Amino acid sequence: GPFLHLRFSRAMVFAIEEINNSTELLPGIRLGYQIFDSCSSVPVAVHVAFQLLNSLDTVFYTGGNCLQSGMVMTIVGESGSTPSISMSRILGSFNIPQILAELKKVNFSRNGYGVSFNANGDPVAIYELVNWQKSETGKTELVTVGLYDASLPEGHDFQINRNITWMEDGTQVPVSVCSASCPPGTRKVLQKGKPICCYDCILCPEGETSNTTDSTDCIPCHKEFWPNAKRDTCIPKPVEFLSFQDILGIILAAFSVLGACLAIMTGAVFFHNRKTPIVRANNSELSFLLLISLTLCFLCSLTFIGAPSEWSCMLRHTAFGITFVLCISCVLGKTIVVLMAFKATLPGSNVMKWFGPPQQRITVVSFTFIQVLICTIWLVLSPPFPIKNLTAYKEKIILECALGSAVGFWAVLSYIGLLAAFCFVLAVLARKLPDNFNEAKFITFSMLIFCAVWITFIPAYVSSPGKFTVVVEIFAILASSFGLIMCIFAPKCFIILFKPEKNTKKYVMNKNVS
């Protein structure tokens, strides 16, 4: 640009004047110069070349009068290549050299300072660093405290060889800003009524970060990321679900396995004593089927633990719904048997033939089939599926099973509740029948526990956040299962194992026998 050309010309003038003023460099010879502006135009540059050629003079003037023209010794060409080439074709015929790059090789010393040019043709910068300091007499003077020499290697070009005195004779470097820089994790907020260099550093809000100094804005993290403690970077949110490594998961899994083992051991006790009066009086076929369904109820709670997958989400709800209906159907069948058995003892009654073992099996299968049908429709139309819940907590992701169809889920629960309520009503009606081991009393109490657990479950399930929704569901399954096995089977196992003298037909049929 024009400023660069001006610097070149001034450097040349400076060099020529230094040579002319020196008695050592070219004694008795004075150099002259003429500067023409080619306006970066080839025609103008050619015109200047012809003008210089028309004033050629072969005389050297050694006196003090320099008004006479001297001989053109050389021409410093244009900085651009095209004008310089055009000039060289004219000047070459007259053996006048044209230089451009040679100026860059000039290197001499004057008054203790070197004069040279860098690869770009620029003079090498050398600056003295001066500082206002008070002398011993109290006078303020300019003192050279260092030097900047661009010709030296990087890292050595800036030298400080004396102490610098700042305001009020202080040695602490003053700060030239109103406010310190805002670190990453914050943003700048201008102070009202003050210059723009005055600002406050405000911590980035939740979910946002800034990773540069003096940032004016904070950037929101991706929905699956969250800021670190310093809020200068986004890190992946931790993923949470009820796993087998969690304390809650371990405890619930242990109770599930314990319940299943308890049901199996109870079945073993009943099978070993299957011919005794107390087992035969309590409808052994339905009892064994009830114990099998209770074992499945305990084990199905394990499907709720672990990372949700497509298959586990479908399995956990349907397995729970079907096994519980199977369980309640068996209890309902036992309740109906108790009622029918009492009716059968009345004179002229023939009711038991209408509700014998075949009818009991059909009742259990029919009630269970309805639940299987509900679950099948649910799975076909809108099955449960795993999702990442990003709304329950800001700072973590909850892996859970979406219901797919809330109607399907509540239809499964409603059907279980309907059967439980029906069974409870029948058990209440049969609770005062004359039988020393009247199952209706135990069934009534077990259904009371069952209904209380699941009525409490509904608000707890709806209001529990994250993985605790699953915990509430598992707790309801285990509590109701333990309620059934303890109320219906524990008293009978106690008689079989610890009171064998009461395990007689006479005692079973006559409640007055001591």
PDB file of C-alpha atoms in Angstrom, residues 105-327:
ATOM      1  CA  LYS A 105      21.105  -6.216   2.262  1.00  0.00           C
ATOM      2  CA  VAL A 106      22.203  -2.780   3.504  1.00  0.00           C
ATOM      3  CA  ASN A 107      23.748  -3.087   6.946  1.00  0.00           C
ATOM      4  CA  PHE A 108      25.915  -0.468   8.669  1.00  0.00           C
ATOM      5  CA  SER A 109      26.297   1.259  12.025  1.00  0.00           C
ATOM      6  CA  ARG A 110      25.859   4.904  12.883  1.00  0.00           C
ATOM      7  CA  ASN A 111      26.157   6.538  16.291  1.00  0.00           C
ATOM      8  CA  GLY A 112      26.286   3.119  17.884  1.00  0.00           C
ATOM      9  CA  TYR A 113      23.084   1.886  16.238  1.00  0.00           C
ATOM     10  CA  GLY A 114      22.909  -0.539  13.365  1.00  0.00           C
ATOM     11  CA  VAL A 115      20.974   0.311  10.198  1.00  0.00           C
ATOM     12  CA  SER A 116      19.598  -2.687   8.294  1.00  0.00           C
ATOM     13  CA  PHE A 117      16.468  -4.009   6.649  1.00  0.00           C
ATOM     14  CA  ASN A 118      14.563  -7.221   7.133  1.00  0.00           C
ATOM     15  CA  ALA A 119      13.393  -9.693   4.498  1.00  0.00           C
ATOM     16  CA  ASN A 120      10.388  -7.497   3.711  1.00  0.00           C
ATOM     17  CA  GLY A 121      12.528  -4.416   3.159  1.00  0.00           C
ATOM     18  CA  ASP A 122      11.449  -2.855   6.425  1.00  0.00           C
ATOM     19  CA  PRO A 123      14.028  -1.181   8.683  1.00  0.00           C
ATOM     20  CA  VAL A 124      14.693  -3.249  11.776  1.00  0.00           C
ATOM     21  CA  ALA A 125      13.073  -1.629  14.809  1.00  0.00           C
ATOM     22  CA  ILE A 126      15.253  -0.643  17.729  1.00  0.00           C
ATOM     23  CA  TYR A 127      13.651   1.260  20.590  1.00  0.00           C
ATOM     24  CA  GLU A 128      14.929   2.496  23.896  1.00  0.00           C
ATOM     25  CA  LEU A 129      12.553   1.962  26.805  1.00  0.00           C
ATOM     26  CA  VAL A 130      12.488   5.047  29.020  1.00  0.00           C
ATOM     27  CA  ASN A 131      10.872   5.659  32.375  1.00  0.00           C
ATOM     28  CA  TRP A 132      10.184   8.838  34.367  1.00  0.00           C
ATOM     29  CA  GLN A 133      12.096   8.481  37.599  1.00  0.00           C
ATOM     30  CA  LYS A 134      13.091  10.800  40.428  1.00  0.00           C
ATOM     31  CA  SER A 135      16.799  11.323  40.905  1.00  0.00           C
ATOM     32  CA  GLU A 136      18.550  11.614  44.249  1.00  0.00           C
ATOM     33  CA  THR A 137      18.063  15.371  44.068  1.00  0.00           C
ATOM     34  CA  GLY A 138      14.311  14.921  43.661  1.00  0.00           C
ATOM     35  CA  LYS A 139      14.304  15.918  40.023  1.00  0.00           C
ATOM     36  CA  THR A 140      12.195  13.867  37.613  1.00  0.00           C
ATOM     37  CA  GLU A 141      14.263  12.573  34.684  1.00  0.00           C
ATOM     38  CA  LEU A 142      13.864  10.240  31.758  1.00  0.00           C
ATOM     39  CA  VAL A 143      15.904   7.131  32.447  1.00  0.00           C
ATOM     40  CA  THR A 144      16.622   4.401  29.920  1.00  0.00           C
ATOM     41  CA  VAL A 145      15.537   1.145  31.578  1.00  0.00           C
ATOM     42  CA  GLY A 146      15.640  -1.276  28.674  1.00  0.00           C
ATOM     43  CA  LEU A 147      15.811  -1.901  24.956  1.00  0.00           C
ATOM     44  CA  TYR A 148      13.704  -3.500  22.245  1.00  0.00           C
ATOM     45  CA  ASP A 149      15.756  -4.862  19.326  1.00  0.00           C
ATOM     46  CA  ALA A 150      13.782  -6.690  16.643  1.00  0.00           C
ATOM     47  CA  SER A 151      16.975  -8.072  15.100  1.00  0.00           C
ATOM     48  CA  LEU A 152      17.579 -10.319  18.112  1.00  0.00           C
ATOM     49  CA  PRO A 153      16.052 -13.821  18.409  1.00  0.00           C
ATOM     50  CA  GLU A 154      12.564 -14.110  19.796  1.00  0.00           C
ATOM     51  CA  GLY A 155      12.627 -14.117  23.575  1.00  0.00           C
ATOM     52  CA  HIS A 156      15.748 -11.974  23.696  1.00  0.00           C
ATOM     53  CA  ASP A 157      14.454  -8.962  21.782  1.00  0.00           C
ATOM     54  CA  PHE A 158      12.932  -7.307  24.865  1.00  0.00           C
ATOM     55  CA  GLN A 159      15.399  -6.464  27.636  1.00  0.00           C
ATOM     56  CA  ILE A 160      14.872  -4.722  30.975  1.00  0.00           C
ATOM     57  CA  ASN A 161      18.095  -3.830  32.787  1.00  0.00           C
ATOM     58  CA  ARG A 162      16.840  -1.403  35.447  1.00  0.00           C
ATOM     59  CA  ASN A 163      13.909  -1.279  37.846  1.00  0.00           C
ATOM     60  CA  ILE A 164      10.822   0.544  36.634  1.00  0.00           C
ATOM     61  CA  THR A 165       9.123   3.075  38.863  1.00  0.00           C
ATOM     62  CA  TRP A 166       5.346   3.369  38.601  1.00  0.00           C
ATOM     63  CA  MET A 167       2.941   5.899  40.105  1.00  0.00           C
ATOM     64  CA  GLU A 168       3.941   7.381  43.474  1.00  0.00           C
ATOM     65  CA  ASP A 169       7.284   5.536  43.351  1.00  0.00           C
ATOM     66  CA  GLY A 170       5.524   2.186  43.513  1.00  0.00           C
ATOM     67  CA  THR A 171       6.997  -1.015  42.127  1.00  0.00           C
ATOM     68  CA  GLN A 172       3.675  -2.813  41.645  1.00  0.00           C
ATOM     69  CA  VAL A 173       2.558  -2.885  38.010  1.00  0.00           C
ATOM     70  CA  PRO A 174      -0.713  -0.923  37.830  1.00  0.00           C
ATOM     71  CA  VAL A 175      -3.851  -2.570  36.491  1.00  0.00           C
ATOM     72  CA  SER A 176      -5.272  -0.736  33.517  1.00  0.00           C
ATOM     73  CA  VAL A 177      -8.762  -2.230  33.671  1.00  0.00           C
ATOM     74  CA  CYS A 178     -11.762  -1.425  35.863  1.00  0.00           C
ATOM     75  CA  SER A 179     -12.664  -5.093  36.485  1.00  0.00           C
ATOM     76  CA  ALA A 180     -10.632  -8.273  36.414  1.00  0.00           C
ATOM     77  CA  SER A 181     -11.293 -10.773  33.610  1.00  0.00           C
ATOM     78  CA  CYS A 182     -14.247 -13.120  34.101  1.00  0.00           C
ATOM     79  CA  PRO A 183     -13.071 -16.745  34.250  1.00  0.00           C
ATOM     80  CA  PRO A 184     -14.716 -19.582  32.294  1.00  0.00           C
ATOM     81  CA  GLY A 185     -17.999 -20.601  33.868  1.00  0.00           C
ATOM     82  CA  THR A 186     -19.132 -16.980  34.215  1.00  0.00           C
ATOM     83  CA  ARG A 187     -20.399 -14.213  31.965  1.00  0.00           C
ATOM     84  CA  LYS A 188     -19.850 -10.463  31.931  1.00  0.00           C
ATOM     85  CA  VAL A 189     -22.650  -8.109  32.968  1.00  0.00           C
ATOM     86  CA  LEU A 190     -21.942  -4.390  32.489  1.00  0.00           C
ATOM     87  CA  GLN A 191     -22.249  -2.171  35.527  1.00  0.00           C
ATOM     88  CA  LYS A 192     -24.930   0.432  35.010  1.00  0.00           C
ATOM     89  CA  GLY A 193     -23.649   3.983  34.603  1.00  0.00           C
ATOM     90  CA  LYS A 194     -19.984   2.942  34.347  1.00  0.00           C
ATOM     91  CA  PRO A 195     -17.566   2.524  31.397  1.00  0.00           C
ATOM     92  CA  ILE A 196     -17.763  -0.648  29.348  1.00  0.00           C
ATOM     93  CA  CYS A 197     -14.599  -1.947  31.007  1.00  0.00           C
ATOM     94  CA  CYS A 198     -16.467  -2.101  34.326  1.00  0.00           C
ATOM     95  CA  TYR A 199     -18.531  -5.241  34.721  1.00  0.00           C
ATOM     96  CA  ASP A 200     -19.552  -7.986  37.150  1.00  0.00           C
ATOM     97  CA  CYS A 201     -18.821 -11.680  36.674  1.00  0.00           C
ATOM     98  CA  ILE A 202     -22.048 -13.673  37.050  1.00  0.00           C
ATOM     99  CA  LEU A 203     -22.028 -17.479  37.405  1.00  0.00           C
ATOM    100  CA  CYS A 204     -23.678 -19.213  34.467  1.00  0.00           C
ATOM    101  CA  PRO A 205     -27.234 -20.371  35.288  1.00  0.00           C
ATOM    102  CA  GLU A 206     -28.150 -24.036  35.723  1.00  0.00           C
ATOM    103  CA  GLY A 207     -27.754 -26.048  32.550  1.00  0.00           C
ATOM    104  CA  GLU A 208     -25.457 -23.492  30.840  1.00  0.00           C
ATOM    105  CA  THR A 209     -21.684 -23.085  30.505  1.00  0.00           C
ATOM    106  CA  SER A 210     -19.034 -20.741  29.159  1.00  0.00           C
ATOM    107  CA  ASN A 211     -15.575 -22.040  28.247  1.00  0.00           C
ATOM    108  CA  THR A 212     -13.804 -18.769  27.404  1.00  0.00           C
ATOM    109  CA  THR A 213     -12.525 -15.847  29.437  1.00  0.00           C
ATOM    110  CA  ASP A 214     -14.667 -12.699  29.459  1.00  0.00           C
ATOM    111  CA  SER A 215     -17.596 -14.459  27.827  1.00  0.00           C
ATOM    112  CA  THR A 216     -20.696 -12.314  27.390  1.00  0.00           C
ATOM    113  CA  ASP A 217     -23.074 -15.263  27.085  1.00  0.00           C
ATOM    114  CA  CYS A 218     -23.518 -18.734  28.539  1.00  0.00           C
ATOM    115  CA  ILE A 219     -24.391 -21.586  26.193  1.00  0.00           C
ATOM    116  CA  PRO A 220     -27.034 -24.197  27.181  1.00  0.00           C
ATOM    117  CA  CYS A 221     -25.847 -27.800  27.359  1.00  0.00           C
ATOM    118  CA  HIS A 222     -27.407 -30.524  25.230  1.00  0.00           C
ATOM    119  CA  LYS A 223     -30.420 -32.102  26.921  1.00  0.00           C
ATOM    120  CA  GLU A 224     -28.417 -35.239  27.803  1.00  0.00           C
ATOM    121  CA  PHE A 225     -25.524 -33.214  29.266  1.00  0.00           C
ATOM    122  CA  TRP A 226     -25.100 -31.100  32.400  1.00  0.00           C
ATOM    123  CA  PRO A 227     -22.473 -28.535  33.464  1.00  0.00           C
ATOM    124  CA  ASN A 228     -19.650 -29.546  35.772  1.00  0.00           C
ATOM    125  CA  ALA A 229     -19.120 -27.804  39.122  1.00  0.00           C
ATOM    126  CA  LYS A 230     -17.158 -24.952  37.527  1.00  0.00           C
ATOM    127  CA  ARG A 231     -19.734 -24.656  34.717  1.00  0.00           C
ATOM    128  CA  ASP A 232     -17.000 -24.357  32.106  1.00  0.00           C
ATOM    129  CA  THR A 233     -17.830 -27.555  30.222  1.00  0.00           C
ATOM    130  CA  CYS A 234     -20.765 -29.916  29.662  1.00  0.00           C
ATOM    131  CA  ILE A 235     -20.454 -33.504  30.850  1.00  0.00           C
ATOM    132  CA  PRO A 236     -22.827 -36.437  30.191  1.00  0.00           C
ATOM    133  CA  LYS A 237     -25.627 -36.725  32.742  1.00  0.00           C
ATOM    134  CA  PRO A 238     -25.399 -39.831  34.954  1.00  0.00           C
ATOM    135  CA  VAL A 239     -27.941 -42.493  34.026  1.00  0.00           C
ATOM    136  CA  GLU A 240     -29.996 -43.877  36.918  1.00  0.00           C
ATOM    137  CA  PHE A 241     -32.192 -46.953  37.242  1.00  0.00           C
ATOM    138  CA  LEU A 242     -32.876 -49.544  39.909  1.00  0.00           C
ATOM    139  CA  SER A 243     -30.006 -51.987  39.468  1.00  0.00           C
ATOM    140  CA  PHE A 244     -28.875 -55.126  41.252  1.00  0.00           C
ATOM    141  CA  GLN A 245     -25.883 -53.123  42.562  1.00  0.00           C
ATOM    142  CA  ASP A 246     -28.053 -50.575  44.419  1.00  0.00           C
ATOM    143  CA  ILE A 247     -28.743 -51.152  48.110  1.00  0.00           C
ATOM    144  CA  LEU A 248     -32.491 -50.943  47.433  1.00  0.00           C
ATOM    145  CA  GLY A 249     -32.157 -53.326  44.492  1.00  0.00           C
ATOM    146  CA  ILE A 250     -30.213 -55.850  46.578  1.00  0.00           C
ATOM    147  CA  ILE A 251     -32.713 -55.706  49.445  1.00  0.00           C
ATOM    148  CA  LEU A 252     -35.756 -56.087  47.188  1.00  0.00           C
ATOM    149  CA  ALA A 253     -34.131 -58.891  45.191  1.00  0.00           C
ATOM    150  CA  ALA A 254     -33.265 -60.692  48.435  1.00  0.00           C
ATOM    151  CA  PHE A 255     -36.872 -60.441  49.653  1.00  0.00           C
ATOM    152  CA  SER A 256     -38.116 -61.674  46.253  1.00  0.00           C
ATOM    153  CA  VAL A 257     -35.911 -64.748  46.379  1.00  0.00           C
ATOM    154  CA  LEU A 258     -36.760 -65.277  50.067  1.00  0.00           C
ATOM    155  CA  GLY A 259     -40.485 -65.150  49.279  1.00  0.00           C
ATOM    156  CA  ALA A 260     -40.117 -67.597  46.392  1.00  0.00           C
ATOM    157  CA  CYS A 261     -38.126 -70.001  48.616  1.00  0.00           C
ATOM    158  CA  LEU A 262     -40.748 -69.677  51.348  1.00  0.00           C
ATOM    159  CA  ALA A 263     -43.517 -70.579  48.883  1.00  0.00           C
ATOM    160  CA  ILE A 264     -41.526 -73.563  47.593  1.00  0.00           C
ATOM    161  CA  MET A 265     -40.812 -74.804  51.128  1.00  0.00           C
ATOM    162  CA  THR A 266     -44.471 -74.411  52.039  1.00  0.00           C
ATOM    163  CA  GLY A 267     -45.369 -76.457  48.967  1.00  0.00           C
ATOM    164  CA  ALA A 268     -42.869 -79.113  50.041  1.00  0.00           C
ATOM    165  CA  VAL A 269     -44.427 -79.272  53.536  1.00  0.00           C
ATOM    166  CA  PHE A 270     -47.917 -79.573  52.045  1.00  0.00           C
ATOM    167  CA  PHE A 271     -46.807 -82.233  49.561  1.00  0.00           C
ATOM    168  CA  HIS A 272     -45.109 -84.267  52.265  1.00  0.00           C
ATOM    169  CA  ASN A 273     -48.286 -84.072  54.403  1.00  0.00           C
ATOM    170  CA  ARG A 274     -50.759 -84.189  51.525  1.00  0.00           C
ATOM    171  CA  LYS A 275     -52.707 -87.092  53.034  1.00  0.00           C
ATOM    172  CA  THR A 276     -53.207 -85.463  56.417  1.00  0.00           C
ATOM    173  CA  PRO A 277     -56.642 -84.038  57.297  1.00  0.00           C
ATOM    174  CA  ILE A 278     -55.602 -80.405  57.469  1.00  0.00           C
ATOM    175  CA  VAL A 279     -54.157 -80.433  53.935  1.00  0.00           C
ATOM    176  CA  ARG A 280     -57.022 -82.431  52.447  1.00  0.00           C
ATOM    177  CA  ALA A 281     -59.601 -80.201  54.189  1.00  0.00           C
ATOM    178  CA  ASN A 282     -58.131 -77.095  52.568  1.00  0.00           C
ATOM    179  CA  ASN A 283     -58.467 -78.184  48.948  1.00  0.00           C
ATOM    180  CA  SER A 284     -54.943 -79.382  48.231  1.00  0.00           C
ATOM    181  CA  GLU A 285     -55.187 -78.922  44.452  1.00  0.00           C
ATOM    182  CA  LEU A 286     -56.016 -75.201  44.701  1.00  0.00           C
ATOM    183  CA  SER A 287     -53.481 -74.826  47.512  1.00  0.00           C
ATOM    184  CA  PHE A 288     -50.640 -76.178  45.350  1.00  0.00           C
ATOM    185  CA  LEU A 289     -51.737 -74.009  42.415  1.00  0.00           C
ATOM    186  CA  LEU A 290     -51.875 -70.988  44.741  1.00  0.00           C
ATOM    187  CA  LEU A 291     -48.340 -71.711  45.995  1.00  0.00           C
ATOM    188  CA  ILE A 292     -47.065 -71.970  42.411  1.00  0.00           C
ATOM    189  CA  SER A 293     -48.700 -68.652  41.512  1.00  0.00           C
ATOM    190  CA  LEU A 294     -47.249 -67.026  44.669  1.00  0.00           C
ATOM    191  CA  THR A 295     -43.782 -68.259  43.693  1.00  0.00           C
ATOM    192  CA  LEU A 296     -44.226 -66.624  40.283  1.00  0.00           C
ATOM    193  CA  CYS A 297     -45.484 -63.429  41.967  1.00  0.00           C
ATOM    194  CA  PHE A 298     -42.329 -63.216  44.067  1.00  0.00           C
ATOM    195  CA  LEU A 299     -40.062 -63.920  41.091  1.00  0.00           C
ATOM    196  CA  CYS A 300     -41.800 -61.508  38.712  1.00  0.00           C
ATOM    197  CA  SER A 301     -40.640 -58.603  40.906  1.00  0.00           C
ATOM    198  CA  LEU A 302     -37.073 -59.389  39.751  1.00  0.00           C
ATOM    199  CA  THR A 303     -38.014 -58.282  36.224  1.00  0.00           C
ATOM    200  CA  PHE A 304     -38.444 -54.738  37.578  1.00  0.00           C
ATOM    201  CA  ILE A 305     -34.764 -54.582  38.627  1.00  0.00           C
ATOM    202  CA  GLY A 306     -32.048 -53.805  36.073  1.00  0.00           C
ATOM    203  CA  ALA A 307     -31.759 -51.572  33.033  1.00  0.00           C
ATOM    204  CA  PRO A 308     -35.078 -51.443  31.166  1.00  0.00           C
ATOM    205  CA  SER A 309     -35.117 -53.071  27.753  1.00  0.00           C
ATOM    206  CA  GLU A 310     -37.867 -53.612  25.217  1.00  0.00           C
ATOM    207  CA  TRP A 311     -38.498 -57.181  26.387  1.00  0.00           C
ATOM    208  CA  SER A 312     -38.179 -56.512  30.123  1.00  0.00           C
ATOM    209  CA  CYS A 313     -40.652 -53.612  29.903  1.00  0.00           C
ATOM    210  CA  MET A 314     -43.259 -55.842  28.258  1.00  0.00           C
ATOM    211  CA  LEU A 315     -42.536 -58.782  30.538  1.00  0.00           C
ATOM    212  CA  ARG A 316     -42.591 -57.008  33.904  1.00  0.00           C
ATOM    213  CA  HIS A 317     -46.124 -55.625  33.679  1.00  0.00           C
ATOM    214  CA  THR A 318     -47.759 -58.543  31.904  1.00  0.00           C
ATOM    215  CA  ALA A 319     -46.089 -61.199  34.087  1.00  0.00           C
ATOM    216  CA  PHE A 320     -47.128 -59.288  37.195  1.00  0.00           C
ATOM    217  CA  GLY A 321     -50.727 -58.883  35.972  1.00  0.00           C
ATOM    218  CA  ILE A 322     -51.212 -62.519  34.912  1.00  0.00           C
ATOM    219  CA  THR A 323     -49.542 -64.153  37.951  1.00  0.00           C
ATOM    220  CA  PHE A 324     -51.517 -62.000  40.387  1.00  0.00           C
ATOM    221  CA  VAL A 325     -54.807 -62.825  38.682  1.00  0.00           C
ATOM    222  CA  LEU A 326     -53.866 -66.506  38.820  1.00  0.00           C
ATOM    223  CA  CYS A 327     -53.140 -66.069  42.517  1.00  0.00           C
TER     224      CYS A 327
END
